[in-house]
Structures are given as structure tokens and as C-alpha cells.
Amino acid sequence: AGDAEAGKNKSAKCVACHGMNGKITIPTYPNLAGQNQIYLEHSMQAYKKGERTGGLANVMAAYVQALSDQDIADLAAYYAGMGEKE
Amino acid sequence: AGDAEAGKNKSAKCVACHGMNGKITIPTYPNLAGQNQIYLEHSMQAYKKGERTGGLANVMAAYVQALSDQDIADLAAYYAGMGEKE
């Protein structure tokens, strides 16, 4: 399972598009704070497996290529735990 | 541009997976409340164009096939306007 603390340490590269607190004012990028954890994990895996293509999806896909399954699980736990629940 | 009120009237089919107020406890589906409007629009268009495949993406793609661009814009406005901003 994902470890939010470990996810926090791996989130530096995510901040540019998803914001410091998982909320971003750039309307083409999704807010991540408080999003459902398994959905986040499935989404990152989908980008990694090339199941999400076109437009900005290709940008995201490039970012997740270097992530391991554990990295993805940790990042999902980190962002899911943000927002309302804090 | 999208009309949130019109989007509300078109959202009946979305509730099963995305919840009455755009927040759902089923962790495999995304919360939509307060998500960025253009991201929501791009996502629905991507499902419609087959740019998102695999797993539950195919379920979502089936739902959006029947939606027009205006429907998609209205639904995006409706969900983006939910959550924090209310």
C-alpha cells in the first residue's frame, strides 16, 4: 500500500503542475488534493501504460515513466490524504 | 462556454459513480466537485475520442459517447462550481 509520508518526499516534480497543496489555478491541470486514492493510482498507471494519450496526457505520461509502482502508490496516498481530510 | 445550471439538469447519469455532490466514497471513481473546469472538459473529450482506454475508462467512455460538446461544457461547469466554491 502507499505511504503518504514517502509520497510527500517524492512529490517535488508534481508541484509545478499540481500546486504546493495539490490545488492549482491552471484550469487545464487537475486538482489532486483529497482525490480518491485508488483512482489516483489507476490514473498514474494508465498514463504509464500509455492508456491515456493526446494533448497534455503525453506530458503527464513522460513524468510517470520514471516512477515505480511503489512511487505511484505513495504519491496516491499523499495526495488522497490532502485537502478535506487534513 | 459551459452553463452550470444546464449541467445540473444533465448530471443524473453521473450521480451513480460520482455521487450526489460530486464526491464519492468508491475509491476507484474520481471526485469531481471543485475540479478544474477545463481539465474536466478535456477529460470527458478524451474519453469520447478514445484517448483514455483500459479498465474503467471504457465504462466512462460509453457514458460520454452520447454527450454533445455543449453537454460536456455544461457538466464541466456544473462540477467545477461545486465543492469549495459553494
CSV table of C-alpha atoms in Angstrom, one decimal:
chain,number,residue,atom,x,y,z
A,1,ALA,CA,0.0,0.0,0.0
A,2,GLY,CA,1.0,3.6,-0.4
A,3,ASP,CA,2.9,5.6,2.2
A,4,ALA,CA,1.8,9.2,2.3
A,5,GLU,CA,5.0,10.4,4.0
A,6,ALA,CA,7.1,8.7,1.4
A,7,GLY,CA,4.8,10.2,-1.2
A,8,LYS,CA,5.4,13.7,0.1
A,9,ASN,CA,9.2,13.2,-0.4
A,10,LYS,CA,8.6,12.1,-4.0
A,11,SER,CA,6.2,14.9,-4.9
A,12,ALA,CA,8.7,17.7,-5.8
A,13,LYS,CA,8.2,17.1,-9.5
A,14,CYS,CA,4.4,17.2,-9.2
A,15,VAL,CA,4.2,20.7,-7.7
A,16,ALA,CA,4.8,22.6,-10.9
A,17,CYS,CA,1.5,21.4,-12.4
A,18,HIS,CA,-0.5,20.3,-9.4
A,19,GLY,CA,0.4,23.0,-6.9
A,20,MET,CA,2.0,23.0,-3.4
A,21,ASN,CA,-1.1,21.7,-1.8
A,22,GLY,CA,-2.5,19.7,-4.6
A,23,LYS,CA,-4.7,22.5,-5.8
A,24,ILE,CA,-3.7,24.5,-8.9
A,25,THR,CA,-5.3,27.6,-10.6
A,26,ILE,CA,-4.2,26.5,-14.0
A,27,PRO,CA,-7.5,25.1,-15.3
A,28,THR,CA,-6.0,22.5,-17.6
A,29,TYR,CA,-4.4,20.5,-14.8
A,30,PRO,CA,-6.4,18.6,-12.2
A,31,ASN,CA,-6.5,19.3,-8.5
A,32,LEU,CA,-5.3,16.3,-6.7
A,33,ALA,CA,-6.0,17.1,-3.0
A,34,GLY,CA,-8.5,14.7,-1.5
A,35,GLN,CA,-9.0,12.8,-4.7
A,36,ASN,CA,-9.8,9.1,-4.3
A,37,GLN,CA,-6.6,7.1,-3.7
A,38,ILE,CA,-7.2,4.2,-6.0
A,39,TYR,CA,-8.4,6.4,-8.7
A,40,LEU,CA,-5.2,8.4,-8.4
A,41,GLU,CA,-3.2,5.2,-8.6
A,42,HIS,CA,-5.1,3.9,-11.6
A,43,SER,CA,-4.7,7.2,-13.4
A,44,MET,CA,-1.0,7.3,-13.0
A,45,GLN,CA,-0.7,3.6,-14.0
A,46,ALA,CA,-2.9,4.4,-17.1
A,47,TYR,CA,-0.5,7.3,-18.1
A,48,LYS,CA,2.4,5.0,-17.5
A,49,LYS,CA,0.9,2.2,-19.6
A,50,GLY,CA,0.0,4.6,-22.4
A,51,GLU,CA,-3.7,4.2,-21.9
A,52,ARG,CA,-4.1,7.9,-21.7
A,53,THR,CA,-2.9,9.8,-24.8
A,54,GLY,CA,-3.4,13.1,-26.6
A,55,GLY,CA,-2.6,16.6,-25.5
A,56,LEU,CA,-1.4,17.1,-22.0
A,57,ALA,CA,-1.7,13.4,-21.3
A,58,ASN,CA,1.6,13.0,-23.1
A,59,VAL,CA,3.2,15.4,-20.7
A,60,MET,CA,2.0,13.5,-17.7
A,61,ALA,CA,3.0,10.2,-19.3
A,62,ALA,CA,6.6,11.4,-19.5
A,63,TYR,CA,6.6,12.3,-15.8
A,64,VAL,CA,5.3,8.9,-14.6
A,65,GLN,CA,7.6,6.8,-16.8
A,66,ALA,CA,10.3,7.0,-14.2
A,67,LEU,CA,8.0,6.2,-11.3
A,68,SER,CA,7.9,2.7,-9.8
A,69,ASP,CA,4.7,1.1,-8.7
A,70,GLN,CA,5.6,1.9,-5.1
A,71,ASP,CA,6.3,5.6,-6.0
A,72,ILE,CA,2.9,5.7,-7.6
A,73,ALA,CA,1.2,4.1,-4.6
A,74,ASP,CA,3.0,6.5,-2.2
A,75,LEU,CA,2.1,9.6,-4.3
A,76,ALA,CA,-1.5,8.5,-4.5
A,77,ALA,CA,-1.6,8.1,-0.7
A,78,TYR,CA,0.0,11.5,-0.2
A,79,TYR,CA,-2.5,13.4,-2.4
A,80,ALA,CA,-5.5,11.5,-1.3
A,81,GLY,CA,-4.7,12.4,2.2
A,82,MET,CA,-4.6,16.1,1.5
A,83,GLY,CA,-7.4,18.5,1.4
A,84,GLU,CA,-10.6,17.9,3.3
A,85,LYS,CA,-9.2,15.2,5.5
A,86,GLU,CA,-6.5,17.5,6.9
B,1,ALA,CA,-18.8,28.2,-22.6
B,2,GLY,CA,-20.5,25.8,-20.1
B,3,ASP,CA,-23.6,26.6,-18.2
B,4,ALA,CA,-23.6,25.1,-14.7
B,5,GLU,CA,-27.4,25.2,-14.3
B,6,ALA,CA,-27.8,23.3,-17.6
B,7,GLY,CA,-25.1,20.9,-16.5
B,8,LYS,CA,-27.0,20.2,-13.3
B,9,ASN,CA,-30.0,19.1,-15.4
B,10,LYS,CA,-27.8,16.8,-17.4
B,11,SER,CA,-26.0,15.2,-14.4
B,12,ALA,CA,-28.5,12.5,-13.5
B,13,LYS,CA,-26.5,9.8,-15.2
B,14,CYS,CA,-23.2,10.9,-13.5
B,15,VAL,CA,-24.5,10.6,-9.9
B,16,ALA,CA,-24.3,6.7,-9.7
B,17,CYS,CA,-20.5,6.9,-9.9
B,18,HIS,CA,-19.6,10.4,-9.0
B,19,GLY,CA,-22.1,11.0,-6.1
B,20,MET,CA,-24.9,13.4,-5.5
B,21,ASN,CA,-22.5,16.3,-4.6
B,22,GLY,CA,-19.6,15.2,-6.9
B,23,LYS,CA,-17.9,13.3,-4.1
B,24,ILE,CA,-18.0,9.5,-3.9
B,25,THR,CA,-16.6,7.0,-1.4
B,26,ILE,CA,-16.0,4.4,-4.1
B,27,PRO,CA,-12.2,4.8,-4.4
B,28,THR,CA,-11.9,3.8,-8.0
B,29,TYR,CA,-14.0,6.7,-9.2
B,30,PRO,CA,-12.8,10.4,-9.1
B,31,ASN,CA,-14.4,13.1,-7.0
B,32,LEU,CA,-15.4,15.9,-9.4
B,33,ALA,CA,-16.5,18.6,-7.0
B,34,GLY,CA,-14.4,21.7,-7.4
B,35,GLN,CA,-12.2,20.1,-10.1
B,36,ASN,CA,-10.7,22.5,-12.7
B,37,GLN,CA,-13.3,23.2,-15.3
B,38,ILE,CA,-11.1,22.9,-18.5
B,39,TYR,CA,-9.5,19.8,-17.1
B,40,LEU,CA,-13.0,18.2,-16.7
B,41,GLU,CA,-13.9,19.2,-20.2
B,42,HIS,CA,-10.6,17.8,-21.7
B,43,SER,CA,-11.1,14.6,-19.7
B,44,MET,CA,-14.6,14.0,-21.0
B,45,GLN,CA,-13.5,14.8,-24.5
B,46,ALA,CA,-10.5,12.4,-24.2
B,47,TYR,CA,-12.9,9.6,-23.1
B,48,LYS,CA,-15.2,10.5,-26.0
B,49,LYS,CA,-12.3,10.4,-28.5
B,50,GLY,CA,-11.0,7.1,-27.2
B,51,GLU,CA,-7.8,8.7,-25.8
B,52,ARG,CA,-8.4,7.1,-22.5
B,53,THR,CA,-8.7,3.3,-22.6
B,54,GLY,CA,-8.4,0.3,-20.3
B,55,GLY,CA,-10.3,-0.7,-17.2
B,56,LEU,CA,-13.0,1.7,-16.0
B,57,ALA,CA,-12.1,4.2,-18.7
B,58,ASN,CA,-14.1,2.1,-21.1
B,59,VAL,CA,-17.1,2.4,-18.8
B,60,MET,CA,-16.8,6.2,-18.7
B,61,ALA,CA,-16.2,6.3,-22.5
B,62,ALA,CA,-19.6,4.6,-23.0
B,63,TYR,CA,-21.3,7.3,-20.9
B,64,VAL,CA,-19.9,10.2,-22.8
B,65,GLN,CA,-20.5,8.9,-26.3
B,66,ALA,CA,-24.0,10.3,-26.2
B,67,LEU,CA,-22.9,13.7,-24.9
B,68,SER,CA,-22.6,16.8,-27.2
B,69,ASP,CA,-19.7,19.3,-26.8
B,70,GLN,CA,-22.2,21.6,-25.1
B,71,ASP,CA,-23.3,18.9,-22.7
B,72,ILE,CA,-19.7,18.3,-21.8
B,73,ALA,CA,-19.1,22.0,-21.3
B,74,ASP,CA,-22.2,22.4,-19.1
B,75,LEU,CA,-21.3,19.3,-17.0
B,76,ALA,CA,-17.8,20.6,-16.5
B,77,ALA,CA,-19.1,24.0,-15.4
B,78,TYR,CA,-21.5,22.3,-13.0
B,79,TYR,CA,-19.0,20.1,-11.3
B,80,ALA,CA,-16.2,22.7,-11.3
B,81,GLY,CA,-18.6,25.1,-9.5
B,82,MET,CA,-19.3,22.5,-6.7
B,83,GLY,CA,-17.3,21.9,-3.6
B,84,GLU,CA,-15.1,24.6,-2.1
B,85,LYS,CA,-16.5,27.5,-4.1
B,86,GLU,CA,-20.0,27.0,-2.8
